[in-house]
Amino acid sequence: MVKDSFGGPVQRRGISRRRFGAGALALGGAVVVAPLGGGTASAAGRPPGDAAGAGPRPVLRRGSAARAGLLGERLAEITAVAEKYLGPSPAHPYWAGAVVLAGRGGTVALETAVGRAVRYSDYDAATGRAVEFPPEEQIDATPDTVYDLASLSKLFTSLLVVQQLERGRIELEAPAARYVPEFAGGGKQDVTIRHLLTHTSGMPAWIALYRQPDREAMLRALWAVEPTDPPGTVYRYSDLSLITLQLVLERVTGKPLDALLAEELTGPLELTRTRYNPPADWRPRIAATEVSRPPWAGLDRGLVWGEVHDENAYAMGGVAGHAGVFSCAWDLAVLARTLLNGGEYGGVRILSERSVELLFSDFNTDFPGDSHGLGFELNQHWYMGAMATPRTAGHTGFTGTCIVLDPTTDSFLVLLGNSVHPVRTWRSGSAPRQAAGERMARAVAVRPAHGAAAWFGGMTTAATAVLTLPALDTSAGARLTGDLWWDTEATYDVLCAEVSTDGGATWLPLPFTTRAPRGKQDVARADGRVSGFNGRVWHRFAAQLPVSAATSVRWRYTTDARYVGRGVYVGAQKVASRGALLYADARPADLARVTADGWTRERD
C-alpha cells in the first residue's frame, strides 16, 4: 500500500505588528549576558497533577475541560467565535474555515474545526466576488488540516537561533556581520543578533525580494539595504530581520534552514506535519490561501494551495526565515507544551530552561507596547485578548494564524484560519483572535480566596460596573477589609474605591492598602485605584473609613473602548468597628441569587 508523506539614541516608534498587516536576561531595559544554565520557565497556576517539579513534565493528551482545570462553557464559546466569523465580518467572511485548539497543563480540552479548508477557486476583482469550487470539490476543515503559518515561521527560526546561542556558536550581542560579513553593507555593521530577534534593527519592514531574478540578486539587495534608523532606537517589525537570521544560521551550521528545522525541532519533537515545502500528496489536507494576482498581490500565481503564500518566501524556494513553514494545530500545541515545560517534551529537550526564559523575558522595555522576547511577542492584547500578561508569549501569521502561551495559567491557544482565502482584502483586523483569547482567559476560573463567591466587574469594553455597599454608621471609626484580584489593561481600565458621606451625592477616592500573598509589606493606594497586572493572585486590602453616621463605599470599574484584561474581583468584604462587625458580604448559595444581585461565581 502506498502511504502519503504524513506517514508518520532618540527613541522613535516604528511599524508595529498591528500596523504591519550565550544567555541573556532583560533587566530594566539592559541586557546582562551570562552563561546559560539554571533558571526556569515553569508556569504558576498549573492544574492538579501538573505541578512543576513533580516528576516528568506533562505531555499532551485529549481530555475534558474539567481535567484541564478549565470551564467547559467558556471553551465552547471559542468554537462559537470561530463559527461566527464564517459569516459576514462585516461584509465578507473573515475566513473560509478555521481550526481551534486550546488546553491547559497536559490536557487538550478543545480541538475542533469549522468551515472549509478549500472553498474558492478564483476571485473576480471587477465584481468583488469569489468563485467557488463545485460543492463536491470543496474540502472541509478538520482538526488535522495543515495551514500555511506565514509569520509564525519566525518562531521556528528564532528557536533555532536560541539553540545556537545556548551552544555558544552565536552570541546575542554580536553583530550579525560577524557571521555574515556581507550583511554590513548599507551601514548595518552594528546590527546585532538581539536587534534582529527583537525587531529593533532599524531596518525597513520589507522589500520586494521576489522582483529580483535569482537568489544571488536577492542577497545583494539585502546586503544593500540601509537602516531607516540606528539599531536599538526604534521598534519596527521586519521580515528582513528573520531572513538575516536564516542566513546567519546557515553560515554557522553549514546547513539549509529546512534541514535544521527537521534535525533540531520537528524531528526530535515528532512534529510530523510541520515542514517547509510540503509534498504534493499533502495537498488535499492543506488549507488553500489566496488567489494571487496584482494589484492586491505581488505575483500572478492564481489560487495558492499547497505552496507558500508569502511572495518573498516563494521566490526563495519556499524556505525563508520569516515565512514558509506549514503545520497543524496539534503540532503547534506540542511546541507550546514543550516551551511551557521549560524546553522539554516526552523526555526530549530542545532548549534549556534558562534558554526558554529568554523567550518569555521582555527585551524591549524601551518601547512600551512592543514587548518582545527572543522571537516571541509578549503581552499583546490586540490578538491575545485577556490571555495577555507581561509574560504571555505568542505570534500571528498573515494568513490567519496565531499561537498564544500563558505561563501564568499554564494554558495555550492555537488558532489556524485561511483568512486570505479567497483574497486578503476580504478581512481586516484581528477580531476573531482577540475574541478567542478573551474566552480562553475566562475559561481559567478565578476562585474566591475566601467564601463561596466574589463580585466580578465583567470583561466588557467601554463599560462601567459598580458594587456599592450599604450605608453604615461609622461614627465610632471603622475599617474595611477584604480581597482584591485585578488584571486590567494598564492605565486605561481602572478599579476605583470611592466613599460618600452625603447619601451618594458626592463620591471621593478611598485610599487603601494591598498586600500580596506572602507579602511582607503593604502597598499604599493613596488614590484609591488599581490597574494593570497583579500576578493573577488575590491580594488582601484594608481601608480606614471616615467618621460619619452614614458612610457608603463603592467599587467602580471602568474600561475603555479597546481591550480588556481578565477583569477585577472583589470578595470577602467586612467592616468592623471596635471589634463589632458592621457588615460582611452575603455569600450567594444558588445561581439565581448570583444573577439577581450582581455577584458572580465561576462554575465548572
mmCIF file of N, CA and C in Angstrom, residues 25 66 376 389 482 496:
data_model
loop_
_atom_site.group_PDB
_atom_site.id
_atom_site.type_symbol
_atom_site.label_atom_id
_atom_site.label_comp_id
_atom_site.label_asym_id
_atom_site.label_seq_id
_atom_site.Cartn_x
_atom_site.Cartn_y
_atom_site.Cartn_z
ATOM 1 N N LEU A 25 19.379 37.964 30.036
ATOM 2 C CA LEU A 25 18.130 38.322 30.677
ATOM 3 C C LEU A 25 17.927 39.807 30.523
ATOM 4 N N ALA A 66 -12.813 19.811 32.537
ATOM 5 C CA ALA A 66 -12.583 19.662 33.970
ATOM 6 C C ALA A 66 -11.196 19.085 34.241
ATOM 7 N N PHE A 376 9.538 35.763 20.324
ATOM 8 C CA PHE A 376 8.128 35.815 20.692
ATOM 9 C C PHE A 376 7.702 37.225 21.078
ATOM 10 N N THR A 389 -0.528 38.817 29.349
ATOM 11 C CA THR A 389 0.129 39.247 30.586
ATOM 12 C C THR A 389 1.550 39.646 30.197
ATOM 13 N N GLY A 482 -10.864 43.142 52.958
ATOM 14 C CA GLY A 482 -11.387 42.165 52.010
ATOM 15 C C GLY A 482 -10.320 41.693 51.052
ATOM 16 N N CYS A 496 -11.654 51.592 41.007
ATOM 17 C CA CYS A 496 -11.552 52.680 41.978
ATOM 18 C C CYS A 496 -12.390 52.354 43.207
#
